[in-house]
mmCIF file of C-alpha atoms and ligand atoms in Angstrom:
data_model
loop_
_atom_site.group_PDB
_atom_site.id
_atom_site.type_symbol
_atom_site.label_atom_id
_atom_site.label_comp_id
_atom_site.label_asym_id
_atom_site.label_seq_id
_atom_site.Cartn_x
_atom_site.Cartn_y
_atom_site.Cartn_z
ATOM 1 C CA UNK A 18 -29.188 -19.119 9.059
ATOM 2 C CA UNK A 19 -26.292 -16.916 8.002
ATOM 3 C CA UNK A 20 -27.302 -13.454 6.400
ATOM 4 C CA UNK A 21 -25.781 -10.912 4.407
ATOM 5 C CA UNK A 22 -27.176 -7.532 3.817
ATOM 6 C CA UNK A 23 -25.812 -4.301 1.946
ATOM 7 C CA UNK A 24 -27.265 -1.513 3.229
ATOM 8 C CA UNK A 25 -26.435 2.470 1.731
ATOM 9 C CA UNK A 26 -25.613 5.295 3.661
ATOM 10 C CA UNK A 27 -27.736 8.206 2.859
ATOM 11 C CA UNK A 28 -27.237 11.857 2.469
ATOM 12 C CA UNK A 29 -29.868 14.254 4.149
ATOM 13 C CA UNK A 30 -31.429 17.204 2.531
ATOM 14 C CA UNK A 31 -33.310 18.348 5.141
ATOM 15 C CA UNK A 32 -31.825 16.952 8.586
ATOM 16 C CA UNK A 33 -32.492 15.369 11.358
ATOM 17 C CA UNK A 34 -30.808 17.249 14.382
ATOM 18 C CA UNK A 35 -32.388 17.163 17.492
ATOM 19 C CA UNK A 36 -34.915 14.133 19.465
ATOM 20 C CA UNK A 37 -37.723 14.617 21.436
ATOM 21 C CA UNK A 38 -38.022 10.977 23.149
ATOM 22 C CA UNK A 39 -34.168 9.829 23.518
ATOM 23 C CA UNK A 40 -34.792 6.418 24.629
ATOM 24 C CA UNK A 41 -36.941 5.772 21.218
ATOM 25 C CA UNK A 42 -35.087 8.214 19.210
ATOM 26 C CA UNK A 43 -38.175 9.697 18.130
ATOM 27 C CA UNK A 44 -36.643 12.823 16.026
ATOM 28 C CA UNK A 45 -38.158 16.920 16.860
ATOM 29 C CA UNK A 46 -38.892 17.212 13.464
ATOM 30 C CA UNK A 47 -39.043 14.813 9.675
ATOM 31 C CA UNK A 48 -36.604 14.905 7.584
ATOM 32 C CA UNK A 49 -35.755 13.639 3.439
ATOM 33 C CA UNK A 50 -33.063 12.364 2.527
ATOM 34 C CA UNK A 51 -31.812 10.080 -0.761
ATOM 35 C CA UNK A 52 -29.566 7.018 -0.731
ATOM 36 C CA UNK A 53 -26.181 7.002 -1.536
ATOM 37 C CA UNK A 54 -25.388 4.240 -4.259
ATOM 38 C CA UNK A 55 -21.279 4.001 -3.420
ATOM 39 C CA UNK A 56 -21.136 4.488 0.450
ATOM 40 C CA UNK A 57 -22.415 1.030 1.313
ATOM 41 C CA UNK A 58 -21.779 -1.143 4.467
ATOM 42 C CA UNK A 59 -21.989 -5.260 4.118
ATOM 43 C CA UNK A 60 -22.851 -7.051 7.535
ATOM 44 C CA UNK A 61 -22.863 -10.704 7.628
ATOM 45 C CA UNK A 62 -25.024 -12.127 10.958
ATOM 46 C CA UNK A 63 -25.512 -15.592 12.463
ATOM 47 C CA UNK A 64 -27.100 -16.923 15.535
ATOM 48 C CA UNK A 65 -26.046 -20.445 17.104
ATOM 49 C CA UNK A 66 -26.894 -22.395 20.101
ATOM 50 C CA UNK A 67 -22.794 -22.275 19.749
ATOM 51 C CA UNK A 68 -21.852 -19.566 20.795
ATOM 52 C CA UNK A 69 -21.059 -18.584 23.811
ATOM 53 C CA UNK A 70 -21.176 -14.961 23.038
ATOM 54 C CA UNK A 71 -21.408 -12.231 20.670
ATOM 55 C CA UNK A 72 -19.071 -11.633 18.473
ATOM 56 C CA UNK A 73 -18.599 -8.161 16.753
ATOM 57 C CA UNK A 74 -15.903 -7.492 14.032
ATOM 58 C CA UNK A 75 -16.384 -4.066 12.322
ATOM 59 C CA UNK A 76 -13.716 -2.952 9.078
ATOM 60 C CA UNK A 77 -11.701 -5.914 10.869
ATOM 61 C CA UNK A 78 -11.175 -4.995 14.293
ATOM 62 C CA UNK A 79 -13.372 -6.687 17.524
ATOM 63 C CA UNK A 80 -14.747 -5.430 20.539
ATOM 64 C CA UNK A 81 -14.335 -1.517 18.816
ATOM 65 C CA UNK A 82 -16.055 1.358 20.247
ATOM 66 C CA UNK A 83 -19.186 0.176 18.349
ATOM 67 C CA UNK A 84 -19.923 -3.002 19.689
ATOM 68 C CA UNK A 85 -21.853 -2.058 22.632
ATOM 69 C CA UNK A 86 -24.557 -0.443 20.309
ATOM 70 C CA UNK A 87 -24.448 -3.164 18.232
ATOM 71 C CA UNK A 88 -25.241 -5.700 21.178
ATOM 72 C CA UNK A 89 -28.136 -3.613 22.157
ATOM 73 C CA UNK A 90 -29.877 -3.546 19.052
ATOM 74 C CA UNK A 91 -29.106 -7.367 18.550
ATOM 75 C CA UNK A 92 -30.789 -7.901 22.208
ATOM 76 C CA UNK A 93 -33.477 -5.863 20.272
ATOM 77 C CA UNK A 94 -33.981 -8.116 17.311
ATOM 78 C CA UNK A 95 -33.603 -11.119 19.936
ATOM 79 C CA UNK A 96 -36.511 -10.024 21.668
ATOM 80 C CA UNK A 97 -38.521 -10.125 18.649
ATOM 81 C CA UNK A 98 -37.447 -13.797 17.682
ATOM 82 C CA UNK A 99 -37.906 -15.043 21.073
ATOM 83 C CA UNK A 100 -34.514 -15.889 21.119
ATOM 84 C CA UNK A 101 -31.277 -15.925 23.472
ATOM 85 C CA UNK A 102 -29.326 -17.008 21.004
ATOM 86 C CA UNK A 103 -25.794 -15.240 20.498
ATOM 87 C CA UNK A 104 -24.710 -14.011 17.119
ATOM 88 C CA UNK A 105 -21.523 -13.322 15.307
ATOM 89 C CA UNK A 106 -21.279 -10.379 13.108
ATOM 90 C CA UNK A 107 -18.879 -9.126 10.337
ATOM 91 C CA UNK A 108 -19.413 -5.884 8.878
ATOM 92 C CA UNK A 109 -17.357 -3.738 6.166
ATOM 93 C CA UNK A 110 -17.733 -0.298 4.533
ATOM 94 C CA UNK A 111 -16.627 0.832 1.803
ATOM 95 C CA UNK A 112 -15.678 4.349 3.325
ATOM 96 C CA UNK A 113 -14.004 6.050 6.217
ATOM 97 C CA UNK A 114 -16.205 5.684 9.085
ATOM 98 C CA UNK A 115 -17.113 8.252 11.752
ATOM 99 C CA UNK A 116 -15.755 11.218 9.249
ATOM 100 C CA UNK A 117 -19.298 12.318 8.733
ATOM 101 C CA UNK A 118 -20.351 9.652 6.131
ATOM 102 C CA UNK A 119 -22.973 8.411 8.122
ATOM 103 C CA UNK A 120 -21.627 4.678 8.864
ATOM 104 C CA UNK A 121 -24.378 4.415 11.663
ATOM 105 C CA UNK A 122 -27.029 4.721 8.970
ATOM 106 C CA UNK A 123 -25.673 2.308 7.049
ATOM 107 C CA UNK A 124 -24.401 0.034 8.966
ATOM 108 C CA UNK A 125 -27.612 -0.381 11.615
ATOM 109 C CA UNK A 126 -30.240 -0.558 8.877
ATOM 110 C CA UNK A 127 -27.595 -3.591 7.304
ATOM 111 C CA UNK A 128 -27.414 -4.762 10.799
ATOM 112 C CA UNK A 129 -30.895 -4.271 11.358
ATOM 113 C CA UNK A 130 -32.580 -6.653 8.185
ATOM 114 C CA UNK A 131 -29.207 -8.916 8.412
ATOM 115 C CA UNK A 132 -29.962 -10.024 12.200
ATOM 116 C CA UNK A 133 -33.877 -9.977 11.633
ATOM 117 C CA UNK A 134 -33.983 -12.149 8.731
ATOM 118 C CA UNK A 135 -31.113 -14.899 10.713
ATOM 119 C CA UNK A 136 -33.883 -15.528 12.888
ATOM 120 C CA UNK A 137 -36.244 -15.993 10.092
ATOM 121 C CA UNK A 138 -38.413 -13.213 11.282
ATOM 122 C CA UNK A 139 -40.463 -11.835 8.526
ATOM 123 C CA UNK A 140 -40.536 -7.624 8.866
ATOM 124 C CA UNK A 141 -41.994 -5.366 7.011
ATOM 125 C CA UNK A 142 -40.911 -2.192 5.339
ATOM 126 C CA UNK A 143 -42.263 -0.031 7.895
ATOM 127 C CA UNK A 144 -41.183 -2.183 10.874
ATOM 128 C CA UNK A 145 -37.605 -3.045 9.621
ATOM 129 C CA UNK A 146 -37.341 1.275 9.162
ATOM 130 C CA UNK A 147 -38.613 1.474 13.054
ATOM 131 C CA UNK A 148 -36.059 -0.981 14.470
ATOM 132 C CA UNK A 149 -33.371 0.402 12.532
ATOM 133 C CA UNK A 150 -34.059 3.674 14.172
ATOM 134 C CA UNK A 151 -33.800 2.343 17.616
ATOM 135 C CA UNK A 152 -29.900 1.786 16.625
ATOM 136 C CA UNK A 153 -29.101 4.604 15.088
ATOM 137 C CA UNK A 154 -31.709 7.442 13.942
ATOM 138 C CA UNK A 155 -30.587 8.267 10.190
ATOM 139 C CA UNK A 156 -30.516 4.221 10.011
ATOM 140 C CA UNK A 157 -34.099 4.103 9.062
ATOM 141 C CA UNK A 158 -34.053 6.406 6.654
ATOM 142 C CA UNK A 159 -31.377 3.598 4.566
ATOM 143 C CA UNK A 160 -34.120 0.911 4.598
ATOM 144 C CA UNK A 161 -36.624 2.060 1.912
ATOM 145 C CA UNK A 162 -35.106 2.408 -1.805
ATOM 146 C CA UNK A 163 -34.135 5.907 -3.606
ATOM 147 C CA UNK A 164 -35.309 9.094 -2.069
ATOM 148 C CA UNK A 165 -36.538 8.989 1.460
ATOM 149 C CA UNK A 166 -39.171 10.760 4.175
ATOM 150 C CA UNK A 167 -39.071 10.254 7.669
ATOM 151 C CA UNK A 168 -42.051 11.565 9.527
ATOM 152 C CA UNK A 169 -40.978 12.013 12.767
ATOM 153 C CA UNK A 170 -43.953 10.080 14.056
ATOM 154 C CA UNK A 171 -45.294 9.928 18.462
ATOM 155 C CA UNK A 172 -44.921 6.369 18.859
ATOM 156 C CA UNK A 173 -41.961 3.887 18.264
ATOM 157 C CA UNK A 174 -44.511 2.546 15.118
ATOM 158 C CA UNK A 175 -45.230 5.919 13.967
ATOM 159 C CA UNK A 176 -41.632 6.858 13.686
ATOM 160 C CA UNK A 177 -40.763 5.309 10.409
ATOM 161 C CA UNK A 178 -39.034 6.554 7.146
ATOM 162 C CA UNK A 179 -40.542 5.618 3.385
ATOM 163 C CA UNK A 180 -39.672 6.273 -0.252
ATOM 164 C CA UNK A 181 -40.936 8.942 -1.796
ATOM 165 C CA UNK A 182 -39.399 8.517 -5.390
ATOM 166 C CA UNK A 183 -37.619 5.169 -6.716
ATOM 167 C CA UNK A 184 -33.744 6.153 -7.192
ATOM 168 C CA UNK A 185 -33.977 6.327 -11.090
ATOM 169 C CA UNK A 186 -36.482 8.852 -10.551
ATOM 170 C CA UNK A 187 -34.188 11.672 -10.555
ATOM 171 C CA UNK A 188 -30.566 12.253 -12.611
ATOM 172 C CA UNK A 189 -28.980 13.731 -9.534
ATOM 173 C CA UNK A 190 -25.751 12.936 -7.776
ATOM 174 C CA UNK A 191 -23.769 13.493 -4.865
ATOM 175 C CA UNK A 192 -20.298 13.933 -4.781
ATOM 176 C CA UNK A 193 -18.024 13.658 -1.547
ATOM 177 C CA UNK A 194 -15.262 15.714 -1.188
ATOM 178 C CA UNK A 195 -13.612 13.606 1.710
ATOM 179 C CA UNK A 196 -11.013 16.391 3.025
ATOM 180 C CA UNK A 197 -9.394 14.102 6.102
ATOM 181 C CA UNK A 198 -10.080 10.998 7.680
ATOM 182 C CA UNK A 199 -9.881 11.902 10.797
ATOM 183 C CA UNK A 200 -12.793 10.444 12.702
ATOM 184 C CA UNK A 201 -14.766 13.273 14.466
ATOM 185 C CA UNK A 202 -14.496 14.207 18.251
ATOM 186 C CA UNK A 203 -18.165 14.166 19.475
ATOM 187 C CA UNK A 204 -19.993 11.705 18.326
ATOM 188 C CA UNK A 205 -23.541 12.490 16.750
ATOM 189 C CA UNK A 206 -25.642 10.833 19.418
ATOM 190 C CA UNK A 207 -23.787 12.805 21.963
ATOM 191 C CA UNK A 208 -24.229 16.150 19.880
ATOM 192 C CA UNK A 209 -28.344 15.479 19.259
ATOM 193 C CA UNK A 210 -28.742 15.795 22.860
ATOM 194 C CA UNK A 211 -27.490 19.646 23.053
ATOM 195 C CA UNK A 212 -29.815 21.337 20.140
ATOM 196 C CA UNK A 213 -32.386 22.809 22.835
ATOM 197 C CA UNK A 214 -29.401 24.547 24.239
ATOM 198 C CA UNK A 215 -28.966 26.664 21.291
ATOM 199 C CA UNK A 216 -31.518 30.096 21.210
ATOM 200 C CA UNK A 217 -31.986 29.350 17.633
ATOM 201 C CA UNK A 218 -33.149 25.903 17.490
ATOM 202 C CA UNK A 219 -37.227 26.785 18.160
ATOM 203 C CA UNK A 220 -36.973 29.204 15.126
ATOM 204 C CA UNK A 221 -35.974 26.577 13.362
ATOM 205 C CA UNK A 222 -38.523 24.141 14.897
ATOM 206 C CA UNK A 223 -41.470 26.681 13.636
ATOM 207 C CA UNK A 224 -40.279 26.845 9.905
ATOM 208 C CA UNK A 225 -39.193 23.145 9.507
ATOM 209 C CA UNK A 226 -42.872 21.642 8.564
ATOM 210 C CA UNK A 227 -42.773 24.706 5.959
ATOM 211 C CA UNK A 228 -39.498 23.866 4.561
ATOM 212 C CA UNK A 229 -40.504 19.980 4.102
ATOM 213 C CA UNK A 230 -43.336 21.143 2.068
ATOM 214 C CA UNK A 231 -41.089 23.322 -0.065
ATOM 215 C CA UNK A 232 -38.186 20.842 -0.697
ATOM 216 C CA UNK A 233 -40.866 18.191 -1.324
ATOM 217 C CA UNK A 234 -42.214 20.245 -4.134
ATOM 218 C CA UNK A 235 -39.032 20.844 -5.588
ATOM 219 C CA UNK A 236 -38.620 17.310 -5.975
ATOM 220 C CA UNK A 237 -41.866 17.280 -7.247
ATOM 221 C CA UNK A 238 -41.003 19.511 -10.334
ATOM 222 C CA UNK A 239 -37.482 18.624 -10.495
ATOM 223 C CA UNK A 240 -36.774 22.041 -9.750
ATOM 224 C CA UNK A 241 -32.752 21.691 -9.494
ATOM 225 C CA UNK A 242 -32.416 25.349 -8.843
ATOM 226 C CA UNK A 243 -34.574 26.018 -5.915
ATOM 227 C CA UNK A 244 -33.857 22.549 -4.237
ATOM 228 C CA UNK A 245 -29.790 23.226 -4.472
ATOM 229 C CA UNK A 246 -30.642 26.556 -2.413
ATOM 230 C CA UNK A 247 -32.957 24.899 0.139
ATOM 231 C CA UNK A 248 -30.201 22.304 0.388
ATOM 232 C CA UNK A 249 -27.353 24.546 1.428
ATOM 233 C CA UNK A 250 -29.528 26.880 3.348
ATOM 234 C CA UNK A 251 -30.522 23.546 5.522
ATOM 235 C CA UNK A 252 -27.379 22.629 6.184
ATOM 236 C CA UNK A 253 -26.089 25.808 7.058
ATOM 237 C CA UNK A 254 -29.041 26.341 9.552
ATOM 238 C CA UNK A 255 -28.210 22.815 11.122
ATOM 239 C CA UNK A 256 -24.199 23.643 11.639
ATOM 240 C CA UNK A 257 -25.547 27.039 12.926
ATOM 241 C CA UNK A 258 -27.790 25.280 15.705
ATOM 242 C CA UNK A 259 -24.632 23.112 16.316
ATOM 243 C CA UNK A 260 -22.041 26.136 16.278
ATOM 244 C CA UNK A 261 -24.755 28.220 18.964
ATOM 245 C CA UNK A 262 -24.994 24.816 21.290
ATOM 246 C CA UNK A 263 -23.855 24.371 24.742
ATOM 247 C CA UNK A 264 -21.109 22.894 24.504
ATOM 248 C CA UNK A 265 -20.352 24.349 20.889
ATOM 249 C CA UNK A 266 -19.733 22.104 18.336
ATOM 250 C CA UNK A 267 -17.656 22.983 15.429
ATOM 251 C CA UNK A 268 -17.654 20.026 12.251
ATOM 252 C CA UNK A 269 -16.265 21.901 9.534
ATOM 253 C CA UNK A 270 -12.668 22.988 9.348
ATOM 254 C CA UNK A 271 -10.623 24.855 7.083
ATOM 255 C CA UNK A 272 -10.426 22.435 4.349
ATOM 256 C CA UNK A 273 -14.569 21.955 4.332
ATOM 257 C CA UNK A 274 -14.378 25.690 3.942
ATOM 258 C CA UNK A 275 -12.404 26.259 1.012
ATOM 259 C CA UNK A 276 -14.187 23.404 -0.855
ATOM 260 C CA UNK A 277 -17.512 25.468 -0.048
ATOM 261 C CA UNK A 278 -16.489 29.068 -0.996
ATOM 262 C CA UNK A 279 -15.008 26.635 -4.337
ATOM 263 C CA UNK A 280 -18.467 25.442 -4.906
ATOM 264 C CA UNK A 281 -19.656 29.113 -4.538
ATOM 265 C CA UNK A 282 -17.518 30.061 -7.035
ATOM 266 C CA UNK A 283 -18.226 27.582 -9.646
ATOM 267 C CA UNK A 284 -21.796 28.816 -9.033
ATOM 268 C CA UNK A 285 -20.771 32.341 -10.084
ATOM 269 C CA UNK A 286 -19.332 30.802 -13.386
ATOM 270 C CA UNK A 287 -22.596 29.243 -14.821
ATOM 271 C CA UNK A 288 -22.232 25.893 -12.889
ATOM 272 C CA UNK A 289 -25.068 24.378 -10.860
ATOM 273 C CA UNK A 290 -23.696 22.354 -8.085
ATOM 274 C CA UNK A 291 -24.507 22.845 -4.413
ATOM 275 C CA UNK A 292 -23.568 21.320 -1.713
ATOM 276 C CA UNK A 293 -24.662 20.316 1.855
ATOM 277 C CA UNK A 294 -22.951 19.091 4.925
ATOM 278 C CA UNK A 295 -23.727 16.481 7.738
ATOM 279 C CA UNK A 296 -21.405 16.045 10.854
ATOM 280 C CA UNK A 297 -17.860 16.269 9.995
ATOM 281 C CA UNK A 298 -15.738 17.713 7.572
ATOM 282 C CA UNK A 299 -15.871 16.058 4.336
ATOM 283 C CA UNK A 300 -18.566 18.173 2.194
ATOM 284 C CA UNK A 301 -21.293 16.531 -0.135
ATOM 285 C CA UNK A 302 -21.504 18.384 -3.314
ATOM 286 C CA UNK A 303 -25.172 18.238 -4.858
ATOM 287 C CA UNK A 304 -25.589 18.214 -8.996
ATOM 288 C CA UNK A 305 -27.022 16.914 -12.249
ATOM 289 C CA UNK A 306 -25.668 13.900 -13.321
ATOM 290 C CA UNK A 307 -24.349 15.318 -16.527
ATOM 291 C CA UNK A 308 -22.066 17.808 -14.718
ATOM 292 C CA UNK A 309 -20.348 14.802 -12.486
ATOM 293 C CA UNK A 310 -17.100 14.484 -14.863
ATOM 294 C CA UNK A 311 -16.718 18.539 -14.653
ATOM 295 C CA UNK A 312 -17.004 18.785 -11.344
ATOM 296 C CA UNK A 313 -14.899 15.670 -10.295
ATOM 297 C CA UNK A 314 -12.080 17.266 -12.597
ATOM 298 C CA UNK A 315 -11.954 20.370 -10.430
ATOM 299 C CA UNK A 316 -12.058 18.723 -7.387
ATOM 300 C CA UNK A 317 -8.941 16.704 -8.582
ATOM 301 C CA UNK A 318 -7.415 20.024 -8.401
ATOM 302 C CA UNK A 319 -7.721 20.990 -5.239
ATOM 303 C CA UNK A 320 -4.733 19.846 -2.730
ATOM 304 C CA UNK A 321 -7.844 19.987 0.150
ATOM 305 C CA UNK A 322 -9.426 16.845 -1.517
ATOM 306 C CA UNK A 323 -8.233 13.542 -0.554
ATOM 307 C CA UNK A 324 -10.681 11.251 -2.119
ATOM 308 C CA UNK A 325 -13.729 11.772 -4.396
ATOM 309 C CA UNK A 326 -16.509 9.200 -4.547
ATOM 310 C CA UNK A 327 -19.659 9.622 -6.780
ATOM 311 C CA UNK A 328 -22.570 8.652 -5.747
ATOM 312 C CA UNK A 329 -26.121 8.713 -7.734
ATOM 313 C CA UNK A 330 -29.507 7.836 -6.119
ATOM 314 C CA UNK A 331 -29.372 4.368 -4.650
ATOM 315 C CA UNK A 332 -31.206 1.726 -3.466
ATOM 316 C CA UNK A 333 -32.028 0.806 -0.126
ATOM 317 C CA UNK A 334 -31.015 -2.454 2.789
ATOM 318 C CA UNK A 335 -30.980 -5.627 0.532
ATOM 319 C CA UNK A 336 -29.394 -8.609 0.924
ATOM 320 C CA UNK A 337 -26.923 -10.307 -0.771
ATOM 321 C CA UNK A 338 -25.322 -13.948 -1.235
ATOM 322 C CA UNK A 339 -21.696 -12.982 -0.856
ATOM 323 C CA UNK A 340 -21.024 -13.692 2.788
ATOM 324 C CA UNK A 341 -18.349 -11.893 5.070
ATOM 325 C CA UNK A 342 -17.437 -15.278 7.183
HETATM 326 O O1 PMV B 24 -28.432 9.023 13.013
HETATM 327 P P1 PMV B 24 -27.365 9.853 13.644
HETATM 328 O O2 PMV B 24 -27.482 9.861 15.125
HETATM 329 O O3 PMV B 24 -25.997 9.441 13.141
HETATM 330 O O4 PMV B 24 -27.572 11.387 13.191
HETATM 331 C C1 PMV B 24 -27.406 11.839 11.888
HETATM 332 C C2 PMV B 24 -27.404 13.303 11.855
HETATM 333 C C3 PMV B 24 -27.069 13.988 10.547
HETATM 334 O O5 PMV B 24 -26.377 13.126 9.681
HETATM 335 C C4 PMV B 24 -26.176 15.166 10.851
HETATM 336 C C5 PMV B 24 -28.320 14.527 9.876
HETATM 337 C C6 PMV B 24 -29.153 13.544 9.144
HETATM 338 O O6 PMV B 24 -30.373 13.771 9.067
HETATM 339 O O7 PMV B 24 -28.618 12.562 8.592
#
């Protein structure tokens, strides 16, 4: 049966950087995150006694860079439906991919419910989160609606994300400043593996279950202050583990910069708007829905901003009736 899914990407606001079981991407530590309502990747998936063998179009191009990792995790989802069936797959975002976006999330957890319900198989919430995270880690985090936890978990089962809060649950936003589309040069599954090479990374292991609890209750009491602090703190710590790793690796670049010491400054004046990074250069910019229009003005004044796309809380992998093919 042919099936289309939309699936969001999702921004993290406390991160997931670092695994201590590689083969089942079991993550060092949880992480929370919320789904992003306008970054959204559409994958279309059929299996037929036809075919001869898989075919993978991503953004329009076959056999990319990507389709490797997307065979594996279809073999995955074969296993479970008994199958050896081959499958075609179309999939579209509606962003630059690899810029720091997170494509991977969205596009495994689409891939991820799109190829498990072809084959009819009936998943739940928790095990459709698990088998996205076998394709890409962040991917399971994109399966469960609005604002997300992912307990890190021992087992491939106990590895799972889940919502904490439905996405109308809280009137914040998050706005990318995409500064280049360059795709970045080490890929994050590559960069995961070097954390324990960096001396701070165990500091940061011994304070993370502390700062869960903290951002958590922040949520809790809507406290937009104190969660815009933890936020940028958080990401700062994560591009510091990545800065101090062996090899070094260095996301941000000039333009990220000045959009962050512009944020900063807007701060200063009376504005409250944060922002928090993942791997690359564009820069997410954290804030009450009511200051979105403000703060997309400005933005449209800076010659470092390419493109500008709003995002509020979104909802998570779904599928839809408008098929790619
Ligand atoms: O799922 P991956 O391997 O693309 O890793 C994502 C890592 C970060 O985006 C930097 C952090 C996170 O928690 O999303």
């Amino acid at each position: 049966m042919k099936t289309t899914v939309i699936a969001p990407s999702n921004i993290a606001f406390i991160k997931y950087w670092g695994r201590k079981d590689e083969a089942l991407r079991l993550p060092t530590n949880g992480s929370i995150s919320m789904n992003l309502s306008n970054l959204l990747t559409t994958t279309t998936v059929e299996f037929s006694e036809d075919f001869k063998k898989d075919t993978i179009v991503i953004n329009g191009v076959s056999n990319s860079n990507e389709s490797n990792r997307v065979t594996m995790h279809l073999d995955r989802v074969r296993v479970l439906g008994k199958t050896a069936m081959k499958a075609k797959v179309v999939s579209k975002n509606n962003f630059p991919t690899s810029t720091g976006l997170s494509s991977s999330a969205s596009g495994f957890a689409a891939l991820t419910l799109a190829a498990s319900a072809s084959l009819g198989l009936q998943l739940s919430e928790k095990e459709l989160s698990s088998l996205a995270r076998l394709g890409s880690g962040s991917a399971c985090r994109s399966i469960p609606d609005g604002f997300v936890q992912w307990n890190d978990g021992d087992t491939d089962a106990t590895s799972y994300a889940h919502s904490l809060y439905p996405p109308e649950y809280w009137n914040i936003a998050d706005i990318v400043a995409v500064v280049s589309q360059k795709p970045k040069e080490i890929p994050t599954s590559l960069g995961q593996q070097y954390v324990f090479s960096s001396p701070f990374f165990p500091k940061r292991l011994k304070n993370i279950k502390n700062k869960i609890r903290l951002i958590k209750q922040c949520m809790k009491q809507k406290d937009f202050e104190k969660f815009g602090e933890l936020i940028e703190a958080e990401a700062l710590e994560m591009h510091a583990i990545m800065m101090t790793s062996s090899p070094s690796l260095l996301y941000i670049t000039p333009e990220s910069l000045r959009v962050i010491q512009m944020v900063k400054k807007w701060r200063q004046e009376g504005l409250q708007v944060y922002f928090t990074l993942n791997t690359g250069q564009d820069v997410h910019i954290i804030c009450e829905q009511k200051n979105v229009a403000k703060i997309q003005k400005l933005l449209g004044n800076m010659e470092d901003v390419k493109q500008i796309i709003v995002n509020y809380p979104g909802r998570g992998a779904r599928l839809s009736n408008d098929h790619l093919f």
